[in-house]
């Protein structure tokens, strides 16, 4: 049996994404096959496509961590129901170690992300462990459901668990147009914080305000650190949520209040910031690293979506077969929110 995918046979630029026939994947013990209906893009897709040195690719490799679809077949002993509408948790872990047992599966030594270290959702069919299935919130379109998992999970751990954001705090959310930031802005507002968002483009500033940001700093026109000091009456931000890295990381530390927290993930623009360590120890700034979030947290996120308290932000929806165009749009930084691929 065969199915179709938008797979890569080698790493490289967006053109390596090719429509092709692949063998229909068969679910093993405690695994399920999902008929993919929508898959959302993440920066991880771009890095994996360009080539990550620590990965051993099994070509044809399918990218795609954010998957929504229907259960199509059950492997031996798998829990699930054929036809069930599901959202797939993007992280796969061993399920038996102390970290997994403690609800910290994203700290499991076996932790993998779908479409990076495993086959992902850029295909009509994907096989995942049965414990990765979560019920799809009712009333959501496929493209909305696929836009939730990775960015909301990441934002939840950063804002709720690491940032400990509380009512009345001032939170600086860097790069408002990203999926993670569009989720973080909503979560911070839900928790009663005041949000200062940043963006490089005036058009994105309008959208950040519409999402609930109280202030937006357009960093191509204003000095970020100076403006944060003005907006916080010289105090600085209680919590900074940033996934940009590079120079933005340095500015994030400078913009934090004495004793404030900087939560960092992703480092999409650079891994090696220039940093004056006195700005960390003398002002007692806490720097916290974050990657993904636990599967348990995804249940909480989906409950908030079901209640209508947060919503996925979509930039554009394209057919899976236009994945190369979608990758170029993400790489150009043109998107506000998620780019989602629909699978026919
Ligand atoms: Zn484990």
Short mmCIF file of C-alpha atoms and ligand atoms in Angstrom, two decimals:
data_model
loop_
_atom_site.label_atom_id
_atom_site.label_comp_id
_atom_site.label_asym_id
_atom_site.label_seq_id
_atom_site.Cartn_x
_atom_site.Cartn_y
_atom_site.Cartn_z
CA UNK A 1 0.00 0.00 0.00
CA UNK A 2 1.17 3.50 -0.84
CA UNK A 3 0.42 7.03 0.32
CA UNK A 4 1.69 10.49 -0.65
CA UNK A 5 4.02 12.88 1.12
CA UNK A 6 5.83 16.18 0.68
CA UNK A 7 9.16 14.66 1.65
CA UNK A 8 12.86 15.42 1.32
CA UNK A 9 15.48 13.07 -0.16
CA UNK A 10 18.35 15.31 0.96
CA UNK A 11 18.80 18.43 3.09
CA UNK A 12 18.98 21.86 1.48
CA UNK A 13 16.88 24.86 0.45
CA UNK A 14 13.08 24.85 0.17
CA UNK A 15 13.18 23.18 -3.26
CA UNK A 16 14.26 19.86 -1.70
CA UNK A 17 10.61 19.47 -0.61
CA UNK A 18 9.07 17.20 -3.25
CA UNK A 19 5.69 15.53 -3.68
CA UNK A 20 6.25 11.79 -3.80
CA UNK A 21 4.72 8.39 -3.19
CA UNK A 22 5.87 6.61 -0.05
CA UNK A 23 5.01 3.28 1.57
CA UNK A 24 1.94 3.50 3.77
CA UNK A 25 3.41 3.40 7.31
CA UNK A 26 2.13 0.52 9.46
CA UNK A 27 1.53 1.10 13.19
CA UNK A 28 3.53 -1.15 15.53
CA UNK A 29 2.58 -2.12 19.10
CA UNK A 30 0.92 0.78 21.00
CA UNK A 31 1.13 2.93 17.87
CA UNK A 32 -1.61 4.49 15.75
CA UNK A 33 -1.73 5.68 12.18
CA UNK A 34 -3.25 9.13 11.73
CA UNK A 35 -4.78 10.39 8.48
CA UNK A 36 -3.25 13.87 8.54
CA UNK A 37 -5.70 16.70 7.75
CA UNK A 38 -3.51 19.67 8.61
CA UNK A 39 0.10 20.23 9.65
CA UNK A 40 1.53 23.55 10.88
CA UNK A 41 5.01 24.90 10.16
CA UNK A 42 7.61 25.66 12.80
CA UNK A 43 11.14 27.05 12.55
CA UNK A 44 12.23 23.55 13.49
CA UNK A 45 11.00 22.38 10.06
CA UNK A 46 13.32 24.86 8.36
CA UNK A 47 16.34 23.87 10.46
CA UNK A 48 15.66 20.16 9.92
CA UNK A 49 15.23 20.73 6.17
CA UNK A 50 18.51 22.69 5.95
CA UNK A 51 20.29 19.88 7.83
CA UNK A 52 21.01 19.36 11.54
CA UNK A 53 24.36 17.66 12.21
CA UNK A 54 23.13 15.55 15.15
CA UNK A 55 20.25 13.98 13.17
CA UNK A 56 20.36 10.66 11.33
CA UNK A 57 17.81 11.14 8.58
CA UNK A 58 15.78 8.24 7.21
CA UNK A 59 15.05 9.47 3.66
CA UNK A 60 12.47 10.10 2.34
CA UNK A 61 12.16 12.25 5.48
CA UNK A 62 8.88 13.91 6.38
CA UNK A 63 9.01 17.13 8.41
CA UNK A 64 6.12 18.38 10.54
CA UNK A 65 5.58 18.34 14.32
CA UNK A 66 2.13 19.97 14.55
CA UNK A 67 -0.49 17.50 13.35
CA UNK A 68 -4.28 17.31 13.43
CA UNK A 69 -6.28 14.53 11.80
CA UNK A 70 -8.26 11.33 12.26
CA UNK A 71 -7.19 7.99 13.67
CA UNK A 72 -6.87 5.73 10.65
CA UNK A 73 -5.57 2.39 12.05
CA UNK A 74 -4.54 0.95 15.42
CA UNK A 75 -1.43 -1.14 16.02
CA UNK A 76 -1.47 -4.13 18.42
CA UNK A 77 -2.64 -3.08 21.88
CA UNK A 78 -3.03 0.59 20.93
CA UNK A 79 -5.64 2.66 22.77
CA UNK A 80 -7.82 4.75 20.47
CA UNK A 81 -10.79 4.66 18.13
CA UNK A 82 -10.63 4.64 14.35
CA UNK A 83 -12.22 7.85 13.05
CA UNK A 84 -11.51 9.84 16.24
CA UNK A 85 -10.56 13.50 15.60
CA UNK A 86 -7.23 14.12 17.28
CA UNK A 87 -4.47 16.61 17.90
CA UNK A 88 -1.05 14.97 18.12
CA UNK A 89 1.35 15.92 20.92
CA UNK A 90 4.58 16.91 19.13
CA UNK A 91 7.02 15.29 21.60
CA UNK A 92 7.74 11.57 21.85
CA UNK A 93 9.37 10.19 25.01
CA UNK A 94 10.13 6.76 26.52
CA UNK A 95 7.05 6.83 28.77
CA UNK A 96 8.65 4.83 31.59
CA UNK A 97 11.54 6.85 33.09
CA UNK A 98 11.32 9.03 36.23
CA UNK A 99 10.92 12.19 34.17
CA UNK A 100 8.10 10.70 32.09
CA UNK A 101 6.42 9.34 35.23
CA UNK A 102 6.69 12.78 36.84
CA UNK A 103 4.95 14.61 34.02
CA UNK A 104 8.22 16.05 32.71
CA UNK A 105 8.37 14.04 29.51
CA UNK A 106 10.16 16.90 27.72
CA UNK A 107 13.14 16.26 30.07
CA UNK A 108 13.24 12.52 29.14
CA UNK A 109 16.65 11.53 27.72
CA UNK A 110 14.78 9.79 24.87
CA UNK A 111 12.74 12.91 24.03
CA UNK A 112 12.23 13.45 20.32
CA UNK A 113 10.18 15.91 18.29
CA UNK A 114 7.99 14.61 15.47
CA UNK A 115 9.35 15.41 12.02
CA UNK A 116 12.83 16.08 13.42
CA UNK A 117 14.09 12.81 14.90
CA UNK A 118 11.08 10.82 13.64
CA UNK A 119 8.89 10.90 10.56
CA UNK A 120 6.46 13.84 10.73
CA UNK A 121 3.19 15.08 9.33
CA UNK A 122 4.05 16.35 5.83
CA UNK A 123 2.15 13.35 4.42
CA UNK A 124 -1.34 11.92 4.17
CA UNK A 125 -0.44 9.40 6.88
CA UNK A 126 1.84 9.36 9.92
CA UNK A 127 2.40 6.78 12.66
CA UNK A 128 2.74 7.99 16.27
CA UNK A 129 2.60 6.40 19.76
CA UNK A 130 -0.99 6.08 21.04
CA UNK A 131 -0.21 8.21 24.11
CA UNK A 132 0.51 11.18 21.82
CA UNK A 133 -3.16 11.47 20.83
CA UNK A 134 -5.33 14.15 22.43
CA UNK A 135 -8.97 14.80 21.56
CA UNK A 136 -9.37 17.65 19.08
CA UNK A 137 -11.36 20.53 20.65
CA UNK A 138 -14.89 20.68 19.22
CA UNK A 139 -15.74 23.29 16.64
CA UNK A 140 -12.17 23.83 15.50
CA UNK A 141 -11.23 23.66 11.82
CA UNK A 142 -8.33 21.33 11.03
CA UNK A 143 -6.01 24.24 10.28
CA UNK A 144 -6.79 25.81 13.66
CA UNK A 145 -6.24 22.55 15.53
CA UNK A 146 -2.86 21.97 13.86
CA UNK A 147 -1.77 25.52 14.75
CA UNK A 148 -2.00 24.87 18.50
CA UNK A 149 0.34 22.19 19.88
CA UNK A 150 3.98 23.22 19.56
CA UNK A 151 3.65 26.99 19.91
CA UNK A 152 1.11 26.92 22.75
CA UNK A 153 2.98 24.17 24.57
CA UNK A 154 6.21 26.14 24.30
CA UNK A 155 4.51 29.38 25.36
CA UNK A 156 2.73 27.67 28.28
CA UNK A 157 5.95 26.32 29.77
CA UNK A 158 7.68 29.69 29.29
CA UNK A 159 4.87 31.88 30.65
CA UNK A 160 3.25 29.66 33.30
CA UNK A 161 5.90 27.25 34.55
CA UNK A 162 9.20 29.10 34.03
CA UNK A 163 8.05 32.71 34.00
CA UNK A 164 5.53 32.25 36.83
CA UNK A 165 3.59 35.21 35.42
CA UNK A 166 1.16 36.73 37.92
CA UNK A 167 -1.58 39.39 37.78
CA UNK A 168 -0.21 42.92 37.59
CA UNK A 169 3.25 41.96 36.38
CA UNK A 170 4.70 43.52 33.28
CA UNK A 171 5.80 40.99 30.68
CA UNK A 172 7.93 41.79 27.65
CA UNK A 173 7.13 39.40 24.76
CA UNK A 174 9.73 39.61 22.00
CA UNK A 175 8.91 39.16 18.29
CA UNK A 176 5.13 39.35 18.54
CA UNK A 177 4.51 37.86 15.10
CA UNK A 178 5.81 34.39 15.86
CA UNK A 179 3.56 31.47 16.77
CA UNK A 180 5.08 31.21 20.26
CA UNK A 181 4.70 34.94 20.92
CA UNK A 182 1.13 35.13 19.62
CA UNK A 183 0.33 32.37 22.14
CA UNK A 184 2.40 33.98 24.92
CA UNK A 185 0.65 37.35 24.57
CA UNK A 186 -2.75 35.67 25.02
CA UNK A 187 -1.61 33.56 27.99
CA UNK A 188 -0.07 36.60 29.74
CA UNK A 189 -3.30 38.59 29.31
CA UNK A 190 -5.34 35.64 30.61
CA UNK A 191 -3.11 35.64 33.72
CA UNK A 192 -3.78 39.34 34.30
CA UNK A 193 -0.37 40.70 33.29
CA UNK A 194 0.41 43.84 31.32
CA UNK A 195 2.07 42.98 28.01
CA UNK A 196 4.70 44.91 26.10
CA UNK A 197 5.24 43.26 22.73
CA UNK A 198 8.00 43.95 20.22
CA UNK A 199 8.08 43.67 16.44
CA UNK A 200 10.18 44.95 13.56
CA UNK A 201 7.16 45.89 11.43
CA UNK A 202 4.43 48.54 12.03
CA UNK A 203 1.84 46.27 10.35
CA UNK A 204 2.55 43.51 12.85
CA UNK A 205 2.24 46.06 15.69
CA UNK A 206 -1.44 46.56 14.84
CA UNK A 207 -2.03 42.82 14.97
CA UNK A 208 -0.22 42.49 18.30
CA UNK A 209 -2.53 45.13 19.82
CA UNK A 210 -5.55 43.26 18.41
CA UNK A 211 -4.29 40.12 20.17
CA UNK A 212 -4.28 41.93 23.49
CA UNK A 213 -0.81 43.51 23.84
CA UNK A 214 -1.03 46.73 25.90
CA UNK A 215 2.00 48.34 24.24
CA UNK A 216 4.03 47.53 21.16
CA UNK A 217 7.60 48.65 20.50
CA UNK A 218 8.57 48.75 16.82
CA UNK A 219 12.25 47.96 17.21
CA UNK A 220 13.25 49.29 13.79
CA UNK A 221 12.06 52.74 14.94
CA UNK A 222 12.50 52.81 18.71
CA UNK A 223 15.22 51.82 21.19
CA UNK A 224 13.84 48.72 22.88
CA UNK A 225 15.57 48.98 26.25
CA UNK A 226 14.94 52.73 26.61
CA UNK A 227 11.26 52.33 25.68
CA UNK A 228 10.73 49.44 28.14
CA UNK A 229 12.23 51.61 30.90
CA UNK A 230 9.83 54.44 30.00
CA UNK A 231 6.80 52.15 29.93
CA UNK A 232 7.71 50.57 33.29
CA UNK A 233 8.64 53.83 35.06
CA UNK A 234 12.36 52.83 34.92
CA UNK A 235 11.74 49.47 36.61
CA UNK A 236 12.11 47.07 33.69
CA UNK A 237 9.97 44.06 32.82
CA UNK A 238 9.19 41.49 35.53
CA UNK A 239 9.35 38.67 32.97
CA UNK A 240 10.79 38.59 29.45
CA UNK A 241 9.67 35.90 27.01
CA UNK A 242 12.15 35.61 24.16
CA UNK A 243 13.01 33.03 21.50
CA UNK A 244 15.12 35.16 19.20
CA UNK A 245 18.56 34.94 20.80
CA UNK A 246 21.53 36.91 19.44
CA UNK A 247 21.38 40.66 20.10
CA UNK A 248 17.76 40.38 21.18
CA UNK A 249 18.83 38.16 24.09
CA UNK A 250 21.23 40.85 25.31
CA UNK A 251 18.45 43.46 25.07
CA UNK A 252 16.10 41.10 26.91
CA UNK A 253 18.48 40.95 29.87
CA UNK A 254 18.91 44.74 29.85
CA UNK A 255 15.14 45.25 29.69
CA UNK A 256 14.45 42.97 32.69
CA UNK A 257 13.79 44.46 36.12
CA UNK A 258 16.16 43.87 39.05
CA UNK A 259 15.33 40.32 40.10
CA UNK A 260 13.31 39.81 36.91
CA UNK A 261 13.23 36.68 34.80
CA UNK A 262 14.30 36.13 31.22
CA UNK A 263 12.89 32.92 29.73
CA UNK A 264 14.62 31.89 26.53
CA UNK A 265 14.10 29.21 23.90
CA UNK A 266 14.74 28.67 20.22
CA UNK A 267 17.41 31.31 19.56
CA UNK A 268 16.17 31.63 15.99
CA UNK A 269 18.60 34.47 15.12
CA UNK A 270 21.79 33.44 16.91
CA UNK A 271 23.27 31.22 19.62
CA UNK A 272 26.09 33.45 20.89
CA UNK A 273 24.92 36.71 22.43
CA UNK A 274 27.39 39.30 23.69
CA UNK A 275 26.57 39.73 27.33
CA UNK A 276 27.90 41.70 30.30
CA UNK A 277 27.52 39.20 33.15
CA UNK A 278 27.27 42.05 35.66
CA UNK A 279 23.85 42.72 34.15
CA UNK A 280 22.82 39.26 35.37
CA UNK A 281 24.45 38.84 38.78
CA UNK A 282 24.49 42.43 40.01
CA UNK A 283 20.84 43.03 39.06
CA UNK A 284 19.99 39.41 40.04
CA UNK A 285 18.25 38.60 36.78
CA UNK A 286 17.17 34.96 36.48
CA UNK A 287 17.83 33.40 33.07
CA UNK A 288 15.74 30.29 32.43
CA UNK A 289 16.06 27.95 29.48
CA UNK A 290 12.97 26.30 28.04
CA UNK A 291 12.19 23.75 25.32
CA UNK A 292 8.73 22.50 24.43
CA UNK A 293 6.47 21.52 27.35
CA UNK A 294 5.03 18.41 28.95
CA UNK A 295 2.21 16.40 27.43
CA UNK A 296 0.18 17.19 30.56
CA UNK A 297 0.44 20.91 29.78
CA UNK A 298 -1.01 20.32 26.33
CA UNK A 299 -4.24 19.07 27.96
CA UNK A 300 -4.48 22.38 29.83
CA UNK A 301 -3.86 24.35 26.65
CA UNK A 302 -6.55 22.45 24.74
CA UNK A 303 -9.02 23.05 27.58
CA UNK A 304 -8.42 26.80 27.28
CA UNK A 305 -8.94 26.59 23.53
CA UNK A 306 -12.16 24.62 24.05
CA UNK A 307 -13.37 27.32 26.47
CA UNK A 308 -12.58 30.01 23.90
CA UNK A 309 -10.08 31.74 26.21
CA UNK A 310 -7.18 31.51 23.77
CA UNK A 311 -7.15 30.93 20.05
CA UNK A 312 -4.61 29.90 17.45
CA UNK A 313 -3.45 32.75 15.22
CA UNK A 314 -3.27 31.82 11.55
CA UNK A 315 -1.17 33.70 9.05
CA UNK A 316 -2.09 31.68 5.99
CA UNK A 317 -3.34 28.24 4.96
CA UNK A 318 -1.85 26.48 1.93
CA UNK A 319 -2.10 22.98 0.46
CA UNK A 320 0.59 20.54 1.64
CA UNK A 321 1.88 20.43 -1.93
CA UNK A 322 2.85 24.14 -1.60
CA UNK A 323 5.14 23.40 1.35
CA UNK A 324 8.16 24.93 -0.42
CA UNK A 325 6.34 28.28 -0.75
CA UNK A 326 5.28 28.02 2.88
CA UNK A 327 8.89 27.47 3.96
CA UNK A 328 10.05 30.50 1.99
CA UNK A 329 7.36 32.66 3.65
CA UNK A 330 8.48 31.53 7.10
CA UNK A 331 12.15 32.13 6.25
CA UNK A 332 11.36 35.66 5.00
CA UNK A 333 9.81 36.56 8.37
CA UNK A 334 6.65 37.64 6.57
CA UNK A 335 4.20 35.72 8.74
CA UNK A 336 2.14 36.86 11.71
CA UNK A 337 1.06 33.66 13.45
CA UNK A 338 1.09 30.17 12.05
CA UNK A 339 1.44 28.98 8.47
CA UNK A 340 -0.60 25.80 8.11
CA UNK A 341 -0.66 23.18 5.35
CA UNK A 342 -3.92 21.39 4.55
CA UNK A 343 -3.67 17.76 3.47
CA UNK A 344 -6.27 16.62 0.92
ZN1 LIG B 1 11.25 8.95 29.62
#
